[in-house]
Coordinates of N, CA and C in Angstrom, one line a residue:
M1 N 68.3 102.1 112.7 CA 68.6 102.9 111.6 C 67.4 103.0 110.6
V2 N 67.2 104.1 110.0 CA 66.2 104.2 109.0 C 66.7 103.6 107.7
K3 N 66.0 102.7 107.1 CA 66.4 102.0 105.9 C 65.8 102.5 104.6
N4 N 64.8 103.3 104.7 CA 64.1 103.8 103.5 C 64.9 104.9 102.8
N5 N 65.5 104.6 101.7 CA 66.3 105.6 101.0 C 65.5 106.8 100.6
G6 N 64.3 106.6 100.1 CA 63.4 107.7 99.7 C 63.1 108.6 100.9
L7 N 62.8 108.0 102.0 CA 62.4 108.8 103.2 C 63.6 109.7 103.6
I8 N 64.8 109.1 103.7 CA 66.0 109.8 104.1 C 66.2 111.0 103.1
A9 N 66.2 110.7 101.8 CA 66.4 111.7 100.8 C 65.4 112.9 101.0
F10 N 64.1 112.5 101.3 CA 63.1 113.5 101.6 C 63.5 114.4 102.7
L11 N 64.0 113.8 103.8 CA 64.3 114.5 105.0 C 65.4 115.6 104.8
L12 N 66.3 115.2 104.0 CA 67.5 116.1 103.8 C 67.4 117.0 102.6
F13 N 66.8 116.6 101.6 CA 66.8 117.3 100.3 C 65.5 117.9 99.9
V14 N 64.4 117.1 99.8 CA 63.1 117.6 99.4 C 62.6 118.5 100.5
F15 N 63.1 118.3 101.7 CA 62.7 119.2 102.8 C 63.0 120.7 102.4
L16 N 64.0 120.9 101.7 CA 64.3 122.3 101.3 C 63.2 122.9 100.4
L17 N 62.5 122.1 99.6 CA 61.5 122.6 98.8 C 60.3 123.0 99.6
C18 N 60.1 122.4 100.8 CA 59.0 122.7 101.6 C 59.2 123.9 102.5
F19 N 60.5 124.1 103.0 CA 60.8 125.1 104.0 C 61.8 126.2 103.5
G20 N 62.2 126.0 102.2 CA 62.9 127.1 101.6 C 64.3 127.4 102.1
V21 N 64.6 128.7 102.0 CA 66.0 129.2 102.3 C 66.4 129.0 103.7
S22 N 65.4 129.1 104.7 CA 65.7 128.9 106.1 C 66.3 127.5 106.3
A23 N 65.6 126.5 105.8 CA 66.1 125.1 106.0 C 67.4 124.9 105.3
Y24 N 67.6 125.5 104.1 CA 68.9 125.4 103.5 C 70.0 126.0 104.3
G25 N 69.7 127.1 104.9 CA 70.7 127.7 105.8 C 71.1 126.8 107.0
E26 N 70.0 126.2 107.6 CA 70.2 125.3 108.7 C 71.0 124.1 108.3
S27 N 70.8 123.6 107.1 CA 71.5 122.4 106.6 C 73.0 122.8 106.4
Q28 N 73.2 124.0 105.9 CA 74.6 124.4 105.7 C 75.3 124.6 107.1
D29 N 74.5 125.0 108.1 CA 75.1 125.1 109.4 C 75.5 123.7 109.9
V30 N 74.7 122.7 109.6 CA 75.1 121.3 110.0 C 76.4 120.9 109.4
F31 N 76.5 121.2 108.0 CA 77.7 120.8 107.3 C 78.9 121.6 107.9
K32 N 78.8 122.9 108.2 CA 79.8 123.7 108.8 C 80.2 123.1 110.2
R33 N 79.2 122.7 110.9 CA 79.4 122.2 112.2 C 80.3 120.9 112.2
L34 N 79.9 120.0 111.2 CA 80.7 118.8 111.1 C 82.1 119.0 110.6
H35 N 82.2 120.0 109.7 CA 83.6 120.3 109.2 C 84.4 120.9 110.3
A36 N 83.8 121.8 111.1 CA 84.5 122.5 112.2 C 84.9 121.5 113.3
S37 N 84.2 120.4 113.4 CA 84.5 119.4 114.4 C 85.7 118.5 114.0
Y38 N 85.9 118.4 112.7 CA 87.0 117.5 112.3 C 87.8 118.2 111.2
P39 N 88.4 119.4 111.5 CA 89.1 120.1 110.4 C 90.4 119.4 109.9
D40 N 91.0 118.6 110.8 CA 92.2 117.9 110.4 C 91.9 116.7 109.4
S41 N 90.7 116.3 109.4 CA 90.3 115.2 108.5 C 89.5 115.5 107.3
I42 N 88.5 116.5 107.5 CA 87.6 116.9 106.4 C 88.1 118.1 105.7
D43 N 88.1 118.1 104.4 CA 88.5 119.3 103.6 C 87.3 120.2 103.4
K44 N 86.2 119.6 102.9 CA 84.9 120.3 102.8 C 83.8 119.4 102.6
I45 N 82.5 119.9 102.8 CA 81.3 119.1 102.6 C 80.4 119.8 101.7
T46 N 79.9 119.1 100.7 CA 78.9 119.7 99.8 C 77.6 118.8 99.9
W47 N 76.6 119.2 99.1 CA 75.4 118.4 99.1 C 75.6 117.0 98.6
N48 N 76.7 116.8 97.8 CA 76.9 115.5 97.1 C 78.0 114.6 97.8
Y49 N 78.9 115.2 98.5 CA 80.0 114.4 99.1 C 80.7 115.1 100.2
I50 N 81.4 114.3 101.0 CA 82.4 114.7 102.0 C 83.8 114.6 101.3
A51 N 84.5 115.7 101.2 CA 85.9 115.6 100.7 C 86.9 115.5 101.8
W52 N 87.7 114.5 101.8 CA 88.6 114.3 102.9 C 90.0 114.9 102.6
K53 N 90.8 115.1 103.6 CA 92.1 115.7 103.4 C 93.0 114.8 102.6
D54 N 92.8 113.5 102.6 CA 93.6 112.6 101.8 C 93.3 112.5 100.4
G55 N 92.3 113.4 99.9 CA 92.0 113.4 98.5 C 90.8 112.5 98.1
T56 N 90.3 111.7 99.0 CA 89.2 110.8 98.7 C 87.9 111.5 99.0
R57 N 86.8 110.9 98.5 CA 85.4 111.5 98.8 C 84.5 110.4 99.2
T58 N 83.6 110.8 100.1 CA 82.5 109.9 100.5 C 81.2 110.5 100.0
P59 N 80.4 109.8 99.1 CA 79.2 110.3 98.6 C 78.1 110.5 99.7
I60 N 77.3 111.5 99.6 CA 76.2 111.7 100.5 C 74.9 111.3 99.9
R61 N 74.6 111.7 98.7 CA 73.3 111.3 98.0 C 73.3 109.8 97.8
G62 N 72.2 109.2 98.3 CA 72.1 107.7 98.2 C 72.8 106.9 99.3
N63 N 73.5 107.6 100.1 CA 74.3 106.9 101.2 C 73.4 106.9 102.4
V64 N 72.5 105.9 102.6 CA 71.5 106.0 103.6 C 72.0 106.1 105.0
P65 N 73.0 105.3 105.4 CA 73.6 105.4 106.8 C 74.1 106.8 107.1
L66 N 74.8 107.4 106.1 CA 75.4 108.7 106.3 C 74.3 109.8 106.4
L67 N 73.3 109.6 105.5 CA 72.2 110.6 105.5 C 71.4 110.5 106.9
D68 N 71.3 109.3 107.4 CA 70.6 109.1 108.7 C 71.4 109.8 109.8
Y69 N 72.7 109.7 109.7 CA 73.6 110.4 110.7 C 73.4 111.9 110.6
L70 N 73.4 112.4 109.3 CA 73.3 113.9 109.1 C 71.9 114.3 109.5
V71 N 70.9 113.5 109.3 CA 69.5 113.9 109.8 C 69.5 114.1 111.3
G72 N 70.2 113.2 112.0 CA 70.3 113.4 113.5 C 70.9 114.7 113.8
L73 N 71.9 115.1 113.1 CA 72.5 116.4 113.4 C 71.6 117.6 112.9
F74 N 70.9 117.4 111.8 CA 70.0 118.4 111.2 C 68.9 118.7 112.2
Y75 N 68.2 117.7 112.7 CA 67.1 118.0 113.5 C 67.5 118.2 115.0
G76 N 68.7 117.7 115.3 CA 69.2 117.9 116.7 C 68.5 116.8 117.6
V77 N 69.2 116.6 118.7 CA 68.7 115.7 119.7 C 68.7 116.4 121.1
D78 N 67.8 116.0 121.9 CA 67.8 116.6 123.3 C 68.9 115.9 124.1
Y79 N 70.0 116.7 124.3 CA 71.2 116.2 125.0 C 71.2 116.4 126.5
S80 N 70.1 116.7 127.1 CA 70.0 116.9 128.5 C 70.3 115.5 129.2
Y81 N 70.8 115.6 130.4 CA 71.2 114.4 131.1 C 70.2 113.3 131.1
G82 N 70.6 112.1 130.7 CA 69.7 110.9 130.8 C 68.5 110.9 129.8
S83 N 68.6 111.7 128.7 CA 67.4 111.9 127.8 C 67.6 111.2 126.5
I84 N 68.8 110.8 126.1 CA 69.0 110.4 124.7 C 68.6 108.9 124.5
S85 N 67.6 108.7 123.6 CA 67.1 107.3 123.5 C 68.1 106.5 122.7
K86 N 67.8 105.1 122.7 CA 68.7 104.2 122.0 C 68.6 104.5 120.5
E87 N 67.5 104.9 120.0 CA 67.3 105.2 118.6 C 68.2 106.4 118.2
D88 N 68.3 107.4 119.1 CA 69.2 108.5 118.8 C 70.6 108.1 118.9
V89 N 71.0 107.2 119.8 CA 72.4 106.7 119.8 C 72.8 106.1 118.5
L90 N 71.9 105.3 118.0 CA 72.1 104.6 116.7 C 72.3 105.6 115.6
K91 N 71.5 106.7 115.6 CA 71.7 107.8 114.6 C 73.1 108.4 114.7
D92 N 73.6 108.4 115.9 CA 74.9 109.1 116.1 C 76.1 108.1 115.9
S93 N 75.8 106.9 115.4 CA 76.8 105.9 115.3 C 77.1 105.4 113.9
Y94 N 77.4 106.4 113.0 CA 77.7 106.0 111.6 C 79.1 105.5 111.6
E95 N 79.3 104.2 111.6 CA 80.6 103.6 111.8 C 81.6 103.9 110.7
S96 N 81.1 103.9 109.5 CA 82.1 104.1 108.4 C 82.7 105.4 108.4
F97 N 82.0 106.4 108.9 CA 82.6 107.8 109.1 C 83.8 107.8 110.0
F98 N 83.7 107.0 111.1 CA 84.8 107.0 112.0 C 85.9 106.1 111.6
K99 N 85.5 105.0 110.9 CA 86.6 104.1 110.3 C 87.4 104.9 109.3
K100 N 86.8 105.8 108.6 CA 87.5 106.6 107.6 C 88.6 107.4 108.3
M101 N 88.2 108.0 109.4 CA 89.1 108.9 110.1 C 90.2 108.2 110.9
Y102 N 89.8 107.2 111.6 CA 90.6 106.6 112.6 C 91.2 105.2 112.3
G103 N 90.7 104.5 111.3 CA 91.2 103.3 110.9 C 90.1 102.2 110.7
K104 N 90.2 101.4 109.7 CA 89.2 100.4 109.4 C 89.4 99.1 110.2
S105 N 90.5 98.9 110.9 CA 90.8 97.7 111.6 C 91.6 98.0 112.9
S106 N 91.8 97.1 113.8 CA 92.6 97.3 115.0 C 94.0 97.6 114.6
V107 N 94.5 97.0 113.6 CA 95.9 97.2 113.1 C 96.1 98.7 112.6
E108 N 95.1 99.1 111.8 CA 95.2 100.5 111.3 C 95.1 101.5 112.4
V109 N 94.1 101.3 113.4 CA 94.0 102.2 114.5 C 95.2 102.3 115.3
N110 N 95.8 101.1 115.6 CA 97.0 101.0 116.4 C 98.2 101.8 115.9
K111 N 98.3 102.0 114.6 CA 99.4 102.7 114.0 C 99.3 104.2 114.4
K112 N 98.1 104.7 114.8 CA 97.9 106.1 115.1 C 97.8 106.4 116.6
L113 N 98.1 105.4 117.4 CA 97.9 105.6 118.8 C 99.2 106.0 119.5
V114 N 99.1 106.7 120.6 CA 100.2 107.1 121.4 C 99.8 106.8 122.9
T115 N 100.8 106.7 123.8 CA 100.5 106.5 125.2 C 100.6 107.8 125.9
I116 N 99.6 108.2 126.7 CA 99.7 109.3 127.6 C 99.4 108.8 129.0
Y117 N 99.9 109.6 129.9 CA 99.7 109.3 131.3 C 98.6 110.1 131.9
W118 N 97.7 109.5 132.6 CA 96.5 110.1 133.1 C 96.7 110.8 134.4
M119 N 96.5 112.2 134.4 CA 96.7 113.0 135.6 C 98.1 112.7 136.3
P120 N 99.2 112.8 135.6 CA 100.5 112.4 136.1 C 100.9 113.2 137.3
N121 N 100.5 114.4 137.5 CA 100.9 115.2 138.6 C 100.2 114.8 139.9
V122 N 99.1 114.0 139.7 CA 98.4 113.4 140.9 C 98.7 112.0 141.1
F123 N 98.7 111.2 140.0 CA 98.8 109.7 140.1 C 100.1 109.2 139.6
G124 N 101.0 110.1 139.1 CA 102.3 109.6 138.6 C 102.1 108.9 137.3
K125 N 102.8 107.8 137.1 CA 102.6 107.0 135.8 C 101.8 105.8 136.0
R126 N 100.9 105.8 137.0 CA 100.1 104.6 137.3 C 99.1 104.3 136.2
Y127 N 98.7 105.3 135.4 CA 97.6 105.0 134.5 C 97.9 105.4 133.1
P128 N 98.7 104.6 132.3 CA 98.9 104.9 130.9 C 97.7 104.6 130.1
L129 N 97.4 105.4 129.1 CA 96.3 105.3 128.3 C 96.7 105.4 126.8
K130 N 96.2 104.5 126.0 CA 96.5 104.5 124.5 C 95.4 105.2 123.8
V131 N 95.7 106.3 123.2 CA 94.7 107.1 122.5 C 95.2 107.6 121.1
T132 N 94.3 107.9 120.2 CA 94.7 108.3 118.9 C 95.2 109.7 118.8
T133 N 96.1 109.9 117.8 CA 96.6 111.2 117.5 C 95.7 111.9 116.5
V134 N 94.8 111.2 115.8 CA 94.0 111.8 114.8 C 93.1 112.8 115.4
N135 N 92.9 113.9 114.7 CA 92.1 115.1 115.2 C 92.6 115.6 116.5
G136 N 93.9 115.4 116.8 CA 94.4 115.9 118.0 C 93.8 115.4 119.3
V137 N 93.2 114.2 119.3 CA 92.5 113.7 120.4 C 93.5 113.5 121.6
D138 N 94.7 113.1 121.3 CA 95.7 112.9 122.4 C 96.0 114.2 123.1
K139 N 96.2 115.3 122.3 CA 96.5 116.6 122.9 C 95.3 117.1 123.7
K140 N 94.1 116.9 123.2 CA 92.9 117.3 124.0 C 92.7 116.6 125.3
L141 N 93.1 115.3 125.2 CA 93.0 114.5 126.5 C 94.0 114.9 127.5
R142 N 95.2 115.3 127.0 CA 96.2 115.8 127.9 C 95.8 117.1 128.5
R143 N 95.1 118.0 127.8 CA 94.6 119.2 128.4 C 93.5 118.9 129.4
I144 N 92.7 118.0 129.1 CA 91.6 117.6 130.1 C 92.3 117.1 131.4
S145 N 93.3 116.2 131.2 CA 94.0 115.7 132.3 C 94.6 116.8 133.2
A146 N 95.2 117.8 132.5 CA 95.8 118.9 133.3 C 94.8 119.7 134.0
E147 N 93.6 119.9 133.4 CA 92.5 120.7 134.1 C 92.0 119.9 135.2
L148 N 91.8 118.6 135.1 CA 91.3 117.8 136.2 C 92.2 117.8 137.4
E149 N 93.5 117.9 137.1 CA 94.5 117.9 138.2 C 94.3 119.2 139.1
K150 N 93.7 120.2 138.6 CA 93.5 121.4 139.3 C 92.3 121.4 140.3
L151 N 91.5 120.3 140.1 CA 90.3 120.2 140.9 C 90.6 119.9 142.4
P152 N 89.8 120.1 143.3 CA 90.0 119.7 144.7 C 90.2 118.2 144.8
P153 N 91.1 117.8 145.8 CA 91.3 116.3 145.9 C 90.1 115.5 146.1
S154 N 89.0 116.1 146.6 CA 87.7 115.3 146.8 C 87.2 114.7 145.4
Y155 N 87.7 115.3 144.3 CA 87.2 114.8 143.0 C 88.1 113.6 142.5
Y156 N 89.2 113.4 143.1 CA 90.2 112.4 142.5 C 89.6 111.0 142.5
K157 N 88.8 110.7 143.5 CA 88.3 109.3 143.6 C 87.5 108.9 142.3
Y158 N 86.9 109.9 141.7 CA 86.1 109.6 140.5 C 87.0 109.4 139.3
L159 N 88.2 109.9 139.4 CA 89.2 109.9 138.2 C 90.3 108.9 138.3
A160 N 90.5 108.4 139.5 CA 91.5 107.4 139.7 C 91.1 106.1 139.0
N161 N 92.1 105.2 138.7 CA 91.9 103.9 138.2 C 90.9 103.9 137.0
P162 N 91.2 104.7 135.9 CA 90.3 104.7 134.8 C 90.2 103.3 134.2
A163 N 88.9 103.0 133.8 CA 88.6 101.7 133.4 C 89.0 101.3 132.0
G164 N 89.5 102.2 131.2 CA 90.0 101.8 129.9 C 89.9 102.9 128.9
S165 N 90.7 102.8 127.8 CA 90.7 103.7 126.6 C 90.6 102.9 125.4
F166 N 91.7 102.6 124.7 CA 91.6 101.8 123.4 C 91.3 100.3 123.7
Y167 N 90.3 99.8 122.9 CA 89.9 98.4 123.0 C 89.0 98.1 121.8
W168 N 89.5 97.4 120.8 CA 88.7 97.1 119.6 C 87.7 96.1 119.9
R169 N 86.4 96.5 119.9 CA 85.3 95.6 120.2 C 84.0 96.3 119.8
K170 N 83.0 95.4 119.7 CA 81.6 95.9 119.5 C 80.9 96.3 120.8
V171 N 80.0 97.2 120.7 CA 79.2 97.5 121.9 C 78.4 96.3 122.3
A172 N 78.3 96.0 123.6 CA 77.7 94.8 124.1 C 76.2 94.8 123.6
G173 N 75.9 93.6 123.0 CA 74.6 93.4 122.5 C 74.2 94.1 121.2
Q174 N 75.2 94.8 120.5 CA 75.0 95.6 119.3 C 75.9 95.1 118.2
S175 N 75.6 95.5 117.0 CA 76.4 95.1 115.8 C 77.5 96.1 115.4
Y176 N 77.5 97.2 116.1 CA 78.5 98.3 115.7 C 79.6 98.4 116.7
L177 N 80.7 99.0 116.3 CA 81.9 99.1 117.1 C 81.7 100.1 118.2
S178 N 82.3 99.9 119.3 CA 82.4 100.9 120.4 C 83.4 102.0 120.0
S179 N 83.2 103.2 120.5 CA 84.1 104.3 120.2 C 85.5 104.0 120.8
H180 N 85.6 103.0 121.8 CA 86.9 102.6 122.3 C 87.7 102.0 121.2
S181 N 87.1 101.4 120.2 CA 87.8 100.8 119.1 C 88.7 101.8 118.3
F182 N 88.3 103.0 118.4 CA 89.1 104.0 117.6 C 90.1 104.9 118.4
G183 N 90.2 104.5 119.7 CA 91.1 105.3 120.6 C 90.6 106.7 120.9
I184 N 89.3 106.9 120.9 CA 88.8 108.2 121.1 C 87.9 108.3 122.4
A185 N 88.0 107.2 123.2 CA 87.1 107.2 124.4 C 87.9 106.8 125.6
I186 N 87.4 107.2 126.8 CA 88.0 106.9 128.1 C 86.8 106.6 129.0
D187 N 87.0 105.6 129.8 CA 86.1 105.3 131.0 C 86.8 105.7 132.2
I188 N 86.3 106.5 133.1 CA 86.9 106.9 134.3 C 86.5 105.8 135.4
N189 N 86.7 106.1 136.6 CA 86.6 105.1 137.7 C 85.2 104.5 137.7
S190 N 85.1 103.2 137.4 CA 83.8 102.5 137.4 C 83.2 102.3 138.8
S191 N 84.1 102.4 139.8 CA 83.6 102.2 141.2 C 82.7 103.3 141.7
Y192 N 82.8 104.5 141.0 CA 82.0 105.6 141.4 C 81.1 106.1 140.2
S193 N 80.8 105.2 139.4 CA 80.0 105.5 138.2 C 78.8 104.6 138.2
N194 N 77.9 104.9 137.3 CA 76.6 104.1 137.1 C 76.5 103.7 135.7
Y195 N 76.2 102.4 135.5 CA 76.0 101.9 134.1 C 74.6 101.2 134.2
W196 N 73.7 101.6 133.3 CA 72.3 101.2 133.4 C 72.1 99.6 133.6
L197 N 72.9 98.8 132.8 CA 72.7 97.4 132.9 C 73.2 96.8 134.2
W198 N 74.3 97.4 134.8 CA 74.7 96.9 136.1 C 73.6 97.2 137.1
D199 N 73.0 98.4 137.1 CA 72.0 98.8 138.0 C 70.7 98.0 137.9
V200 N 70.4 97.7 136.6 CA 69.2 96.8 136.4 C 69.4 95.4 137.0
R201 N 70.6 94.9 136.8 CA 70.9 93.5 137.3 C 71.0 93.5 138.8
R202 N 71.6 94.6 139.4 CA 71.7 94.6 140.8 C 70.4 94.8 141.5
L203 N 69.6 95.7 141.0 CA 68.3 96.0 141.7 C 67.1 95.1 141.2
K204 N 67.4 94.3 140.1 CA 66.4 93.4 139.6 C 65.1 94.2 139.2
R205 N 65.3 95.3 138.6 CA 64.1 96.1 138.2 C 64.5 96.7 136.8
S206 N 63.5 97.1 136.1 CA 63.7 97.7 134.7 C 64.3 99.1 134.8
I207 N 64.9 99.5 133.7 CA 65.5 100.9 133.8 C 64.5 101.9 133.9
T208 N 63.3 101.7 133.4 CA 62.2 102.7 133.6 C 61.8 102.8 135.1
E209 N 61.9 101.7 135.8 CA 61.6 101.7 137.2 C 62.7 102.4 138.1
I210 N 63.9 102.1 137.7 CA 65.0 102.6 138.6 C 65.3 104.1 138.3
G211 N 65.0 104.5 137.0 CA 65.2 105.9 136.6 C 66.7 106.2 136.4
Y212 N 67.0 107.5 136.1 CA 68.3 107.9 135.8 C 69.2 108.0 137.1
R213 N 70.4 107.5 137.0 CA 71.3 107.5 138.2 C 72.7 108.0 137.7
N214 N 73.3 108.9 138.6 CA 74.6 109.4 138.3 C 75.3 109.9 139.6
R215 N 76.6 109.6 139.7 CA 77.4 110.1 140.9 C 78.5 111.0 140.4
I216 N 78.8 111.1 139.1 CA 79.9 111.9 138.6 C 79.6 113.4 138.8
P217 N 80.4 114.2 139.4 CA 80.2 115.6 139.5 C 80.2 116.3 138.2
L218 N 79.3 117.2 138.0 CA 79.1 117.8 136.6 C 80.3 118.7 136.3
R219 N 81.1 119.1 137.3 CA 82.3 119.9 137.0 C 83.2 119.1 136.1
I220 N 83.3 117.8 136.4 CA 84.2 116.9 135.6 C 83.6 116.8 134.2
V221 N 82.3 116.7 134.1 CA 81.7 116.6 132.7 C 82.0 117.8 131.9
E222 N 81.9 119.0 132.6 CA 82.1 120.3 131.9 C 83.5 120.3 131.3
I223 N 84.5 119.8 132.0 CA 85.9 119.9 131.6 C 86.1 119.0 130.3
F224 N 85.5 117.8 130.3 CA 85.6 117.0 129.2 C 84.9 117.6 128.0
E225 N 83.7 118.1 128.2 CA 82.9 118.6 127.1 C 83.5 119.9 126.5
K226 N 84.2 120.6 127.2 CA 84.9 121.8 126.7 C 85.9 121.4 125.6
E227 N 86.4 120.2 125.7 CA 87.4 119.8 124.7 C 86.7 118.8 123.6
G228 N 85.4 118.8 123.6 CA 84.7 118.0 122.6 C 84.4 116.6 122.9
F229 N 84.5 116.2 124.2 CA 84.2 114.9 124.6 C 82.7 114.8 125.1
F230 N 82.0 113.9 124.5 CA 80.6 113.6 124.8 C 80.5 112.7 126.0
W231 N 79.5 112.9 126.9 CA 79.4 112.1 128.1 C 78.3 111.1 128.0
G232 N 78.6 109.9 128.4 CA 77.6 108.8 128.4 C 76.5 109.0 129.4
G233 N 76.6 109.9 130.3 CA 75.6 110.2 131.2 C 74.4 110.9 130.6
R234 N 74.6 111.3 129.3 CA 73.5 112.0 128.6 C 72.5 111.0 128.0
W235 N 72.9 109.7 127.9 CA 72.1 108.7 127.3 C 71.0 108.3 128.3
F236 N 69.8 107.9 127.8 CA 68.8 107.3 128.7 C 69.3 106.0 129.3
F237 N 70.0 105.2 128.4 CA 70.7 104.0 128.9 C 72.1 104.5 129.3
Y238 N 72.2 105.1 130.5 CA 73.3 105.8 130.9 C 74.6 105.0 131.2
D239 N 75.7 105.6 130.9 CA 77.0 105.0 131.2 C 77.9 106.1 131.7
T240 N 77.8 106.5 132.9 CA 78.4 107.7 133.4 C 79.9 107.8 133.5
M241 N 80.5 106.6 133.4 CA 82.0 106.6 133.4 C 82.6 107.0 132.0
H242 N 81.7 107.0 131.0 CA 82.2 107.0 129.6 C 82.2 108.4 129.0
F243 N 83.3 108.7 128.4 CA 83.5 109.9 127.6 C 84.1 109.6 126.2
E244 N 83.6 110.1 125.1 CA 84.2 109.9 123.8 C 84.3 111.2 123.0
Y245 N 85.3 111.2 122.2 CA 85.5 112.5 121.4 C 84.5 112.6 120.3
R246 N 83.5 113.4 120.5 CA 82.4 113.6 119.5 C 82.1 115.1 119.5
P247 N 82.9 116.0 119.0 CA 82.7 117.4 119.1 C 81.4 117.9 118.4
E248 N 81.0 117.2 117.4 CA 79.8 117.6 116.7 C 78.6 117.4 117.5
L249 N 78.6 116.6 118.6 CA 77.5 116.5 119.5 C 77.5 117.4 120.7
V250 N 78.6 118.0 121.0 CA 78.7 118.9 122.2 C 78.9 120.4 121.8
M251 N 79.4 120.7 120.6 CA 79.6 122.1 120.2 C 78.3 122.7 120.0
P252 N 78.2 124.1 120.3 CA 76.9 124.8 120.1 C 76.4 124.6 118.7
A253 N 75.1 124.4 118.6 CA 74.4 124.1 117.3 C 74.4 125.4 116.5

């Protein structure tokens, strides 16, 4: 994370003095994009604050982590498969923003969870998943499930036995919470997926040496992304079983 308050303020606000109305318009587009991504939670966004539907506000000016997150959206990230660096992942991980929407603790998040059944017309009730109702994530995941059921049976092996949904925990080796903590993520079948750390350990080579690896058909990825779910296969440190509800990262800029 960038820690220099002056630098962050420069990037978002003094930048306007250098590049004028065009930059202002692009910044407004970022605010509109974030608002459009979470209309059930965000009332409006101004240069000074995010106004939430519950009547509270989160200040923007002087809020370095939030500014860093917005800078990532402002400048954009190369989201092509296997290209997103660890630094960019951190920029996209403003934890307080998600705690505000989904809950600040496991207990708070749990109050907003429901159980859905994964691809029930294919697998019956074998795979119950606990997901949040906030921002309609449960409804979107049900639509994804229904679309995936329409795929040829050859795709089902990638989708059977999902590895998990809600689980309050920190990302391995990191200080911030996993998106699974908020009930907005799902891991599909790990047996047909690639995770960079498993591959590094198995092959006893660095990630740079082994390169990008993926077995998940991109048709599956497209169905998730249509509903606003970001794919872990876009990270350089890839996690191809992983999908999380992050519409601000997958909607057209």
